[in-house]
Structure formats: C-alpha cells, structure tokens
C-alpha cells in the first residue's frame, strides 16, 4: 500500500542553505519536527524515494526529543531511513531495534601503514592477493577463528578486548576504538541461541553486500593540525575496513522486532510502520534488546579487530614484519548503534542508523588523548572506486545533530538498477584501467556497488562540513578493493 | 520491477520483485493462502539459491501473532537455516495453517547462500484477501 506522501512533501520547507524541515504539525502523529541536512541538489534526490515519509514516521516515536534528523546521505530504508539520528529521553523513551538496523555496529576502521604510495611500489597486487586470501569475504564464508560456545560468550560480552586477549591485535588498537571496542551492558544470556549459532563461525569475516576492505593512499590533506594528530600524511598508505556483526546482529534485530511488535498493544503504542517496533527502554523488553544489541556491537568490534590482525599478517607476509609492526590504527567508528549519551542536560538514547558519532573537543573525555584537541575521527567511505574522507568531529554537531555526522555517500540506485546498467566484468575493467586492483568473487556483487549507484561523496561531506558538524581532514583514494 | 505470472496446475501466481535503494520488496498473489507462503519461499530461494534438486525436508513449527508475522517468521526461518545450517530451502509443503500457526516442511538441500539477504522485515508487511485471491507484500533487507 503506497503511503500518502503529499502532506510530507507539501510541508517540507527550507530553513537555510543546508537545512530543510517538516514541522511536527504536518501530521497529527508527529511529536517533533523532521529535519534534513542537504543542499538543493541532494534534497531533490531525497524527495524521489520514501526517505522523508520514513523520517516523519521516526518523529512519532514515544519519548523522541528535539527532532528526527537526517544526514545528507539519507536514503529509503525499512522503518528508519538509512542516514538518520533520533534521540529518546531516558528512562522511559523507547528503544527501537529498527533504529539501529539489522547489521548492528556496522562500522568502519581505518589503519595507517608506515609507508607512502611511492614506497609501496608494485606491491599493491600481491598485497591485495594476500588480503583476499587472509580475510574471508562473501556470503556463507566461514572465518578462520572458530569459536567454542564459551569463547563466543566472552566475545559477545567483551568485544574487541577479548579479540586482543585471543592474540588478534594490540592494546593500542583498543585505545583508538569508539567505546574501547566494548559496550559494557552486553549480556550473552540476552542473545538467542539462533543468533549465537549464526555468529559462531563468522569472527574475522567481511561478509558481502556493501562490506569491503580497501587499500588506499592519502591524496589530499585539508586540515594539517588534525591530520598530524591522527598520524596521517600526504601519500600515506591506509587500509579501510567496512563490516559489522554479520549474522549475530541480523538475528538479534529479527528476534527483538518480533518480540516488541507483539507487545505494542500492551503499551498502547500505535506506529505508522511496524518496522519501528519499540519498547520503553526501561521495560524488560527494552533492557533485553539493549543487552543483546550491546553483545552484537561487541561482536562487530571483535570482528573488525580480527580482520585488522589479518591485515597486519598480510603486510608482514608481503612487505615484511617491520612494516606490519608499523601498521597503526587511526580509529574505529560504529554507524548502526544506540548509545546512552547526555545531550542538552538530559540522558537520552541516541539511535544512529547509517550515521556516525562525531564528537568534538567538548567531549574530550570520551576521546583518545591524542585526539582530544581536534575531535574524533569520522570516516566517510565513498562508493567503490571513488574517494573516502577522514573528517574530524566538531562541537557544532552537539548543537544540531546529537553529535552525529553522515556515514557514507548514500545509495541512489537499487542493487538491481545498478546491475542492469553495468556488468561486473565491465566495472572491473574500468576500475583496473584506473590502476585499482579488484578482488571480488562475484560479478553481480561488484556491479551492485558501482559508483553511479551512490550519491556524490564530496557533496555529502561538503554539506556536513558547512553545517559545522565535522570538518574535512584528508581525502583517501583507492589502490585496491576487496569485497564479498 | 519484474513480474512473473506462472500457471501451476491451473492456479496463476503473481510474484513482483521490486528493488529499492536499500532493500527488496516482494509482492505475491495466489488463489490460496498456503500458496502465498509457498510463493514467498520460492521467491526468497531465487535470491539466495535453492539447494539444487535435493529433496531433504526440514520440519517447521511457527506460532505467530497473525498471517503477516507468520510470513516474516517463515522467511526468517529460511534465512536462519541457510546461514546457520547450510540448508537452502527452495519450497515449502504446508501441512497445517490456521491464523498465525503453521506446521510445514521446508524442502531443499545443502549449499552456500548465493546472495545476501539479512532478514524479512516488518516494513510494509501485509497479507490480505481481495477479489477472490490472497495477496502479500514483504520487504527484505539486502
């Protein structure tokens, strides 16, 4: 049944060059406004799908405060649009699993090598080959770190620190991971047997879809001070890892959407979209989901930790152990998660679905010491074959977006539409003609991630920067890409 | 959008596959309600692979709040078995169906999922009867 978009699109008004708003009065069930960060060109694309209607739906959640906010990379999702941040007031504001998504703690980790493009020379292809061997990618690919039931429970409870205890990485990686790679409220007893079964063989795996591992180099630095703090320099070789909690997160979300949907009548909650199924955060159902979500988030951090370890092993194999020791983690950010934070003097539950925390110096206590004077790193991957950006979180984000920035370029075309426009083989040839080494087992998977399927990442980042949410630090361009 | 109108034993089925930027919508139609569930499993099998010609059966017992959530539960059962057990269902035999309760057998074989489907969502989830036919819509997160 097609939703009635007319009241929403008619009510969309321009607040300034970068902000658009649907007032709460646009629909009787909206509790707060819906607000979009976009320039004139991006808003036209946003109007083409159901994003704005879905954003207005988010504005109906019980306990929501401020506004339902969309980043410039927003696109239609299910329940929450992708690229959204929404905060509910604790203790009784709701938690909505759909506001986190199925891929709990899908996120991005950036590693920096101790060499530049020139020094890497012609080692790109052999390094990509070794990375493809070392990091399982694709659907159904088992990991190289099989977990016993007890070890899986430990990973779910402890996250990236557990992976380090297993010998997968270094302690200094944890200091440069959001939340130290662990949410403390994780309770493995809250994770279903099904979710555990799906995750048992997936630690250290990339997955498929839009997950990838990319070898890059720094091609432009726009903030020398922040780049110096992050340890980035012109021409430096980097590795960007994009993946999440795999089947653990998918099952946790499935389990709890189901549970909460069944309980909505008991709470007297009526929602415009069942995928927004929610529960008061203080309820048993709300607490159970938060405990399970934390476990899935912990699994994702452990997953990226394990993959980072494999990157170091690959570097050791191809470039030598000295360079492997020189691989340093810049940071690791989550872009599908809900976190308890303080904003505007209130404790709130911030749902970030396809959106990245972007704390500036005002939140220094939550940042690694070396980054406190510049703000946290934020990573914005572009589409495959285009550029990615490193940003620095700005204090302005606290004023306008609950300390949140975008997470990527945002899809513009469906996977099917992308496959109809280009074959995987043609896209591979085009990327390789530009010197980019491509490792992807399926042509269809490659075609789905074609650059034209995404918005212009430079434009998305420009909006975020001009809005004072984060500032640009460095632009990274690909040398090789591994995807499932 | 892709549409298939397939006559099986004189019963026309309708499957529309509509892809959106971040997900895939299935629109299904069949003369019978069990037939709608069967077409949903078959449509999902086309996305993730259907276990070849093997005829292994897996019993399924689902108790849901209604026909819509039953549809999501059935498809999520297929996804769980595919990822956790390497069992790819290509069909379902519905032995018992009453409101939100289903007892059935998934038919398929061993294999690795071909495409990524994370879950059957509750977004736009509908099952309804109109003009002498059963209809359903379900959105898959891909």
PDB file of C-alpha atoms in Angstrom, chain A residues 199-454:
ATOM      1  CA  UNK A 199      27.939 -15.990  14.702  1.00  0.00           C
ATOM      2  CA  UNK A 200      29.951 -18.975  15.825  1.00  0.00           C
ATOM      3  CA  UNK A 201      31.871 -19.296  12.568  1.00  0.00           C
ATOM      4  CA  UNK A 202      31.927 -15.660  11.441  1.00  0.00           C
ATOM      5  CA  UNK A 203      34.572 -13.904  13.510  1.00  0.00           C
ATOM      6  CA  UNK A 204      37.113 -12.296  11.207  1.00  0.00           C
ATOM      7  CA  UNK A 205      34.895 -12.318   8.115  1.00  0.00           C
ATOM      8  CA  UNK A 206      33.995  -9.424   5.860  1.00  0.00           C
ATOM      9  CA  UNK A 207      30.567 -10.578   4.660  1.00  0.00           C
ATOM     10  CA  UNK A 208      29.104  -9.285   1.419  1.00  0.00           C
ATOM     11  CA  UNK A 209      26.755  -6.587   0.157  1.00  0.00           C
ATOM     12  CA  UNK A 210      28.416  -3.205   0.667  1.00  0.00           C
ATOM     13  CA  UNK A 211      31.081  -4.548   3.024  1.00  0.00           C
ATOM     14  CA  UNK A 212      34.618  -4.134   1.799  1.00  0.00           C
ATOM     15  CA  UNK A 213      38.276  -3.768   2.623  1.00  0.00           C
ATOM     16  CA  UNK A 214      40.085  -1.084   0.667  1.00  0.00           C
ATOM     17  CA  UNK A 215      43.788  -0.324   0.277  1.00  0.00           C
ATOM     18  CA  UNK A 216      44.161   3.430  -0.182  1.00  0.00           C
ATOM     19  CA  UNK A 217      46.532   6.363  -0.141  1.00  0.00           C
ATOM     20  CA  UNK A 218      46.162   9.898   1.170  1.00  0.00           C
ATOM     21  CA  UNK A 219      45.782  12.216  -1.808  1.00  0.00           C
ATOM     22  CA  UNK A 220      44.834  15.454  -0.099  1.00  0.00           C
ATOM     23  CA  UNK A 221      45.104  16.904   3.386  1.00  0.00           C
ATOM     24  CA  UNK A 222      42.754  19.748   4.235  1.00  0.00           C
ATOM     25  CA  UNK A 223      43.456  20.102   7.964  1.00  0.00           C
ATOM     26  CA  UNK A 224      47.150  19.759   8.770  1.00  0.00           C
ATOM     27  CA  UNK A 225      46.668  20.016  12.513  1.00  0.00           C
ATOM     28  CA  UNK A 226      44.095  17.216  12.711  1.00  0.00           C
ATOM     29  CA  UNK A 227      45.981  15.078  10.211  1.00  0.00           C
ATOM     30  CA  UNK A 228      49.093  15.366  12.349  1.00  0.00           C
ATOM     31  CA  UNK A 229      47.116  14.355  15.443  1.00  0.00           C
ATOM     32  CA  UNK A 230      45.699  11.344  13.589  1.00  0.00           C
ATOM     33  CA  UNK A 231      49.143  10.418  12.261  1.00  0.00           C
ATOM     34  CA  UNK A 232      48.209  10.924   8.615  1.00  0.00           C
ATOM     35  CA  UNK A 233      50.491  12.470   5.997  1.00  0.00           C
ATOM     36  CA  UNK A 234      50.450  13.077   2.247  1.00  0.00           C
ATOM     37  CA  UNK A 235      50.744   9.912   0.181  1.00  0.00           C
ATOM     38  CA  UNK A 236      50.478   7.602   3.176  1.00  0.00           C
ATOM     39  CA  UNK A 237      49.102   4.128   2.557  1.00  0.00           C
ATOM     40  CA  UNK A 238      45.971   3.240   4.543  1.00  0.00           C
ATOM     41  CA  UNK A 239      43.509   0.356   4.835  1.00  0.00           C
ATOM     42  CA  UNK A 240      39.791   0.938   5.407  1.00  0.00           C
ATOM     43  CA  UNK A 241      37.660  -1.930   6.737  1.00  0.00           C
ATOM     44  CA  UNK A 242      33.855  -1.769   6.485  1.00  0.00           C
ATOM     45  CA  UNK A 243      31.891  -4.569   8.105  1.00  0.00           C
ATOM     46  CA  UNK A 244      29.667  -5.316  11.088  1.00  0.00           C
ATOM     47  CA  UNK A 245      28.168  -8.002  13.273  1.00  0.00           C
ATOM     48  CA  UNK A 246      27.199 -10.407  10.495  1.00  0.00           C
ATOM     49  CA  UNK A 247      24.551 -12.974  11.366  1.00  0.00           C
ATOM     50  CA  UNK A 248      24.626 -12.202  15.083  1.00  0.00           C
ATOM     51  CA  UNK A 249      23.294  -8.709  14.544  1.00  0.00           C
ATOM     52  CA  UNK A 250      20.799  -9.790  11.888  1.00  0.00           C
ATOM     53  CA  UNK A 251      19.279 -12.362  14.226  1.00  0.00           C
ATOM     54  CA  UNK A 252      19.256 -10.077  17.295  1.00  0.00           C
ATOM     55  CA  UNK A 253      17.304  -7.464  15.356  1.00  0.00           C
ATOM     56  CA  UNK A 254      14.929 -10.081  13.915  1.00  0.00           C
ATOM     57  CA  UNK A 255      14.306 -11.579  17.363  1.00  0.00           C
ATOM     58  CA  UNK A 256      13.558  -8.278  19.083  1.00  0.00           C
ATOM     59  CA  UNK A 257      11.477  -6.617  16.370  1.00  0.00           C
ATOM     60  CA  UNK A 258       9.278  -9.697  16.625  1.00  0.00           C
ATOM     61  CA  UNK A 259       9.052  -9.548  20.401  1.00  0.00           C
ATOM     62  CA  UNK A 260       8.357  -5.830  20.574  1.00  0.00           C
ATOM     63  CA  UNK A 261       5.803  -5.893  17.754  1.00  0.00           C
ATOM     64  CA  UNK A 262       3.749  -8.393  19.728  1.00  0.00           C
ATOM     65  CA  UNK A 263       3.833  -6.182  22.837  1.00  0.00           C
ATOM     66  CA  UNK A 264       2.922  -2.831  21.270  1.00  0.00           C
ATOM     67  CA  UNK A 265      -0.812  -3.068  22.103  1.00  0.00           C
ATOM     68  CA  UNK A 266       0.020  -3.715  25.752  1.00  0.00           C
ATOM     69  CA  UNK A 267       1.958  -0.437  25.874  1.00  0.00           C
ATOM     70  CA  UNK A 268      -0.670   1.460  23.939  1.00  0.00           C
ATOM     71  CA  UNK A 269       1.857   2.308  21.237  1.00  0.00           C
ATOM     72  CA  UNK A 270       0.483   2.774  17.731  1.00  0.00           C
ATOM     73  CA  UNK A 271       3.052   3.121  14.964  1.00  0.00           C
ATOM     74  CA  UNK A 272       2.791   4.128  11.287  1.00  0.00           C
ATOM     75  CA  UNK A 273       5.290   1.376  10.332  1.00  0.00           C
ATOM     76  CA  UNK A 274       5.617  -1.957  12.125  1.00  0.00           C
ATOM     77  CA  UNK A 275       9.356  -1.974  11.497  1.00  0.00           C
ATOM     78  CA  UNK A 276       9.539   0.866  14.051  1.00  0.00           C
ATOM     79  CA  UNK A 277       8.523  -1.681  16.704  1.00  0.00           C
ATOM     80  CA  UNK A 278       9.842  -0.402  20.006  1.00  0.00           C
ATOM     81  CA  UNK A 279       9.663  -0.708  23.767  1.00  0.00           C
ATOM     82  CA  UNK A 280      10.250   1.694  26.629  1.00  0.00           C
ATOM     83  CA  UNK A 281      13.975   1.493  27.312  1.00  0.00           C
ATOM     84  CA  UNK A 282      13.236   0.806  30.985  1.00  0.00           C
ATOM     85  CA  UNK A 283      10.902  -2.138  30.234  1.00  0.00           C
ATOM     86  CA  UNK A 284      12.108  -5.769  30.400  1.00  0.00           C
ATOM     87  CA  UNK A 285      11.853  -5.952  26.616  1.00  0.00           C
ATOM     88  CA  UNK A 286      13.781  -2.719  26.181  1.00  0.00           C
ATOM     89  CA  UNK A 287      16.533  -3.804  28.555  1.00  0.00           C
ATOM     90  CA  UNK A 288      16.734  -7.223  26.907  1.00  0.00           C
ATOM     91  CA  UNK A 289      17.219  -5.690  23.492  1.00  0.00           C
ATOM     92  CA  UNK A 290      19.835  -3.237  24.740  1.00  0.00           C
ATOM     93  CA  UNK A 291      21.760  -6.087  26.345  1.00  0.00           C
ATOM     94  CA  UNK A 292      21.577  -8.168  23.167  1.00  0.00           C
ATOM     95  CA  UNK A 293      22.380  -5.179  20.949  1.00  0.00           C
ATOM     96  CA  UNK A 294      25.452  -4.477  23.040  1.00  0.00           C
ATOM     97  CA  UNK A 295      26.576  -8.081  22.528  1.00  0.00           C
ATOM     98  CA  UNK A 296      26.138  -7.802  18.777  1.00  0.00           C
ATOM     99  CA  UNK A 297      28.013  -4.497  18.804  1.00  0.00           C
ATOM    100  CA  UNK A 298      30.793  -6.164  20.770  1.00  0.00           C
ATOM    101  CA  UNK A 299      30.928  -8.983  18.208  1.00  0.00           C
ATOM    102  CA  UNK A 300      31.281  -6.418  15.423  1.00  0.00           C
ATOM    103  CA  UNK A 301      34.172  -4.686  17.142  1.00  0.00           C
ATOM    104  CA  UNK A 302      35.842  -8.029  17.738  1.00  0.00           C
ATOM    105  CA  UNK A 303      35.207  -8.848  14.073  1.00  0.00           C
ATOM    106  CA  UNK A 304      36.929  -5.702  12.826  1.00  0.00           C
ATOM    107  CA  UNK A 305      39.697  -6.321  15.341  1.00  0.00           C
ATOM    108  CA  UNK A 306      40.272  -9.806  13.930  1.00  0.00           C
ATOM    109  CA  UNK A 307      40.279  -8.505  10.368  1.00  0.00           C
ATOM    110  CA  UNK A 308      42.764  -5.774  11.318  1.00  0.00           C
ATOM    111  CA  UNK A 309      45.016  -8.503  12.698  1.00  0.00           C
ATOM    112  CA  UNK A 310      44.790 -10.305   9.359  1.00  0.00           C
ATOM    113  CA  UNK A 311      45.769  -7.076   7.618  1.00  0.00           C
ATOM    114  CA  UNK A 312      48.909  -6.924   9.761  1.00  0.00           C
ATOM    115  CA  UNK A 313      49.637 -10.556   8.918  1.00  0.00           C
ATOM    116  CA  UNK A 314      49.219  -9.842   5.224  1.00  0.00           C
ATOM    117  CA  UNK A 315      51.526  -6.834   5.452  1.00  0.00           C
ATOM    118  CA  UNK A 316      54.106  -8.988   7.256  1.00  0.00           C
ATOM    119  CA  UNK A 317      53.887 -11.637   4.548  1.00  0.00           C
ATOM    120  CA  UNK A 318      54.236  -9.236   1.606  1.00  0.00           C
ATOM    121  CA  UNK A 319      56.169  -6.275   2.991  1.00  0.00           C
ATOM    122  CA  UNK A 320      57.965  -7.726   5.986  1.00  0.00           C
ATOM    123  CA  UNK A 321      57.422  -7.858   9.752  1.00  0.00           C
ATOM    124  CA  UNK A 322      58.870  -4.402  10.374  1.00  0.00           C
ATOM    125  CA  UNK A 323      56.109  -2.821   8.282  1.00  0.00           C
ATOM    126  CA  UNK A 324      53.492  -4.996   9.961  1.00  0.00           C
ATOM    127  CA  UNK A 325      54.595  -3.604  13.321  1.00  0.00           C
ATOM    128  CA  UNK A 326      54.216  -0.165  11.780  1.00  0.00           C
ATOM    129  CA  UNK A 327      50.502  -0.647  10.979  1.00  0.00           C
ATOM    130  CA  UNK A 328      48.721   1.678  13.374  1.00  0.00           C
ATOM    131  CA  UNK A 329      45.009   2.020  13.993  1.00  0.00           C
ATOM    132  CA  UNK A 330      43.713   5.522  13.399  1.00  0.00           C
ATOM    133  CA  UNK A 331      40.198   4.871  14.758  1.00  0.00           C
ATOM    134  CA  UNK A 332      37.128   2.649  14.555  1.00  0.00           C
ATOM    135  CA  UNK A 333      33.590   4.067  14.406  1.00  0.00           C
ATOM    136  CA  UNK A 334      30.144   2.488  14.599  1.00  0.00           C
ATOM    137  CA  UNK A 335      27.368   3.698  12.315  1.00  0.00           C
ATOM    138  CA  UNK A 336      24.480   1.425  13.370  1.00  0.00           C
ATOM    139  CA  UNK A 337      24.111   1.553  17.141  1.00  0.00           C
ATOM    140  CA  UNK A 338      22.131   3.031  20.031  1.00  0.00           C
ATOM    141  CA  UNK A 339      24.037   4.628  22.884  1.00  0.00           C
ATOM    142  CA  UNK A 340      23.205   6.310  26.173  1.00  0.00           C
ATOM    143  CA  UNK A 341      24.548   9.853  25.998  1.00  0.00           C
ATOM    144  CA  UNK A 342      23.989  13.216  27.626  1.00  0.00           C
ATOM    145  CA  UNK A 343      22.641  15.952  25.380  1.00  0.00           C
ATOM    146  CA  UNK A 344      21.128  19.266  26.400  1.00  0.00           C
ATOM    147  CA  UNK A 345      21.294  18.308  30.067  1.00  0.00           C
ATOM    148  CA  UNK A 346      19.237  15.150  29.603  1.00  0.00           C
ATOM    149  CA  UNK A 347      20.213  11.499  29.400  1.00  0.00           C
ATOM    150  CA  UNK A 348      18.985  10.199  26.080  1.00  0.00           C
ATOM    151  CA  UNK A 349      19.225   7.086  23.952  1.00  0.00           C
ATOM    152  CA  UNK A 350      20.744   8.117  20.636  1.00  0.00           C
ATOM    153  CA  UNK A 351      19.770   5.861  17.724  1.00  0.00           C
ATOM    154  CA  UNK A 352      22.234   6.130  14.843  1.00  0.00           C
ATOM    155  CA  UNK A 353      21.177   4.183  11.773  1.00  0.00           C
ATOM    156  CA  UNK A 354      23.655   4.780   8.985  1.00  0.00           C
ATOM    157  CA  UNK A 355      25.079   7.695  10.941  1.00  0.00           C
ATOM    158  CA  UNK A 356      28.369   8.199  12.782  1.00  0.00           C
ATOM    159  CA  UNK A 357      29.170   9.764  16.118  1.00  0.00           C
ATOM    160  CA  UNK A 358      31.164  12.965  15.541  1.00  0.00           C
ATOM    161  CA  UNK A 359      32.288  14.286  18.909  1.00  0.00           C
ATOM    162  CA  UNK A 360      34.481  17.356  19.007  1.00  0.00           C
ATOM    163  CA  UNK A 361      36.860  18.632  21.706  1.00  0.00           C
ATOM    164  CA  UNK A 362      33.948  19.424  24.045  1.00  0.00           C
ATOM    165  CA  UNK A 363      33.585  15.676  24.587  1.00  0.00           C
ATOM    166  CA  UNK A 364      37.312  15.208  25.133  1.00  0.00           C
ATOM    167  CA  UNK A 365      36.847  12.748  27.992  1.00  0.00           C
ATOM    168  CA  UNK A 366      35.421  10.210  25.559  1.00  0.00           C
ATOM    169  CA  UNK A 367      38.227  10.530  23.033  1.00  0.00           C
ATOM    170  CA  UNK A 368      41.787   9.175  22.855  1.00  0.00           C
ATOM    171  CA  UNK A 369      44.169  11.666  24.492  1.00  0.00           C
ATOM    172  CA  UNK A 370      45.960  12.448  21.223  1.00  0.00           C
ATOM    173  CA  UNK A 371      42.675  13.427  19.554  1.00  0.00           C
ATOM    174  CA  UNK A 372      41.089  15.468  22.318  1.00  0.00           C
ATOM    175  CA  UNK A 373      42.170  18.848  20.989  1.00  0.00           C
ATOM    176  CA  UNK A 374      40.957  18.172  17.425  1.00  0.00           C
ATOM    177  CA  UNK A 375      37.892  15.941  17.840  1.00  0.00           C
ATOM    178  CA  UNK A 376      37.323  12.316  16.970  1.00  0.00           C
ATOM    179  CA  UNK A 377      37.996  10.891  13.506  1.00  0.00           C
ATOM    180  CA  UNK A 378      34.949  10.224  11.365  1.00  0.00           C
ATOM    181  CA  UNK A 379      35.277   8.038   8.268  1.00  0.00           C
ATOM    182  CA  UNK A 380      33.080   8.534   5.241  1.00  0.00           C
ATOM    183  CA  UNK A 381      33.619   5.814   2.645  1.00  0.00           C
ATOM    184  CA  UNK A 382      32.639   6.780  -0.854  1.00  0.00           C
ATOM    185  CA  UNK A 383      31.426   4.286  -3.372  1.00  0.00           C
ATOM    186  CA  UNK A 384      33.843   1.676  -4.692  1.00  0.00           C
ATOM    187  CA  UNK A 385      36.496   3.254  -6.816  1.00  0.00           C
ATOM    188  CA  UNK A 386      35.823   6.790  -5.644  1.00  0.00           C
ATOM    189  CA  UNK A 387      37.269   8.673  -2.714  1.00  0.00           C
ATOM    190  CA  UNK A 388      36.750   8.283   1.026  1.00  0.00           C
ATOM    191  CA  UNK A 389      37.101  11.053   3.556  1.00  0.00           C
ATOM    192  CA  UNK A 390      38.523  11.397   7.025  1.00  0.00           C
ATOM    193  CA  UNK A 391      36.724  14.093   8.987  1.00  0.00           C
ATOM    194  CA  UNK A 392      37.174  15.488  12.498  1.00  0.00           C
ATOM    195  CA  UNK A 393      34.103  15.727  14.695  1.00  0.00           C
ATOM    196  CA  UNK A 394      33.165  19.288  15.621  1.00  0.00           C
ATOM    197  CA  UNK A 395      31.494  20.714  18.708  1.00  0.00           C
ATOM    198  CA  UNK A 396      28.797  22.132  16.422  1.00  0.00           C
ATOM    199  CA  UNK A 397      27.472  18.604  15.973  1.00  0.00           C
ATOM    200  CA  UNK A 398      26.247  18.665  19.579  1.00  0.00           C
ATOM    201  CA  UNK A 399      24.089  21.681  18.798  1.00  0.00           C
ATOM    202  CA  UNK A 400      22.456  20.404  15.625  1.00  0.00           C
ATOM    203  CA  UNK A 401      22.611  16.617  15.348  1.00  0.00           C
ATOM    204  CA  UNK A 402      23.161  14.940  18.728  1.00  0.00           C
ATOM    205  CA  UNK A 403      26.857  14.797  17.927  1.00  0.00           C
ATOM    206  CA  UNK A 404      26.311  12.912  14.670  1.00  0.00           C
ATOM    207  CA  UNK A 405      27.595  13.014  11.096  1.00  0.00           C
ATOM    208  CA  UNK A 406      26.825  11.019   7.956  1.00  0.00           C
ATOM    209  CA  UNK A 407      28.279   7.558   7.312  1.00  0.00           C
ATOM    210  CA  UNK A 408      28.844   7.309   3.577  1.00  0.00           C
ATOM    211  CA  UNK A 409      27.743   8.530   0.210  1.00  0.00           C
ATOM    212  CA  UNK A 410      24.251   7.017   0.464  1.00  0.00           C
ATOM    213  CA  UNK A 411      22.716   4.750  -2.166  1.00  0.00           C
ATOM    214  CA  UNK A 412      20.985   6.449  -5.071  1.00  0.00           C
ATOM    215  CA  UNK A 413      20.057   3.376  -7.106  1.00  0.00           C
ATOM    216  CA  UNK A 414      18.852  -0.055  -6.100  1.00  0.00           C
ATOM    217  CA  UNK A 415      21.129  -3.069  -6.478  1.00  0.00           C
ATOM    218  CA  UNK A 416      19.015  -4.309  -9.345  1.00  0.00           C
ATOM    219  CA  UNK A 417      19.148  -0.981 -11.153  1.00  0.00           C
ATOM    220  CA  UNK A 418      22.927  -0.936 -10.805  1.00  0.00           C
ATOM    221  CA  UNK A 419      23.233  -4.477 -12.190  1.00  0.00           C
ATOM    222  CA  UNK A 420      21.080  -3.509 -15.168  1.00  0.00           C
ATOM    223  CA  UNK A 421      23.327  -0.585 -16.041  1.00  0.00           C
ATOM    224  CA  UNK A 422      26.693  -2.293 -15.818  1.00  0.00           C
ATOM    225  CA  UNK A 423      28.107  -5.783 -15.663  1.00  0.00           C
ATOM    226  CA  UNK A 424      30.598  -6.768 -13.023  1.00  0.00           C
ATOM    227  CA  UNK A 425      33.131  -7.555 -15.737  1.00  0.00           C
ATOM    228  CA  UNK A 426      32.805  -4.114 -17.322  1.00  0.00           C
ATOM    229  CA  UNK A 427      33.100  -2.398 -13.971  1.00  0.00           C
ATOM    230  CA  UNK A 428      36.146  -4.475 -13.080  1.00  0.00           C
ATOM    231  CA  UNK A 429      37.796  -3.470 -16.362  1.00  0.00           C
ATOM    232  CA  UNK A 430      37.029   0.186 -15.748  1.00  0.00           C
ATOM    233  CA  UNK A 431      38.468   0.111 -12.230  1.00  0.00           C
ATOM    234  CA  UNK A 432      41.528  -1.817 -13.318  1.00  0.00           C
ATOM    235  CA  UNK A 433      42.103   0.635 -16.170  1.00  0.00           C
ATOM    236  CA  UNK A 434      42.496   3.258 -13.451  1.00  0.00           C
ATOM    237  CA  UNK A 435      45.062   1.135 -11.683  1.00  0.00           C
ATOM    238  CA  UNK A 436      42.724  -0.166  -8.968  1.00  0.00           C
ATOM    239  CA  UNK A 437      43.203  -3.844  -8.131  1.00  0.00           C
ATOM    240  CA  UNK A 438      39.829  -5.548  -7.683  1.00  0.00           C
ATOM    241  CA  UNK A 439      39.251  -8.735  -5.697  1.00  0.00           C
ATOM    242  CA  UNK A 440      35.596  -9.773  -5.713  1.00  0.00           C
ATOM    243  CA  UNK A 441      34.306 -13.325  -6.221  1.00  0.00           C
ATOM    244  CA  UNK A 442      31.066 -12.384  -7.995  1.00  0.00           C
ATOM    245  CA  UNK A 443      30.382 -10.004 -10.856  1.00  0.00           C
ATOM    246  CA  UNK A 444      26.894  -9.253  -9.578  1.00  0.00           C
ATOM    247  CA  UNK A 445      28.246  -8.220  -6.209  1.00  0.00           C
ATOM    248  CA  UNK A 446      30.654  -5.862  -7.904  1.00  0.00           C
ATOM    249  CA  UNK A 447      28.056  -4.290 -10.192  1.00  0.00           C
ATOM    250  CA  UNK A 448      25.730  -3.578  -7.267  1.00  0.00           C
ATOM    251  CA  UNK A 449      28.396  -1.340  -5.739  1.00  0.00           C
ATOM    252  CA  UNK A 450      29.100   0.669  -8.888  1.00  0.00           C
ATOM    253  CA  UNK A 451      29.971   4.304  -8.183  1.00  0.00           C
ATOM    254  CA  UNK A 452      26.924   5.656 -10.017  1.00  0.00           C
ATOM    255  CA  UNK A 453      24.687   3.754  -7.561  1.00  0.00           C
ATOM    256  CA  UNK A 454      25.732   6.178  -4.857  1.00  0.00           C
TER     257      UNK A 454
END
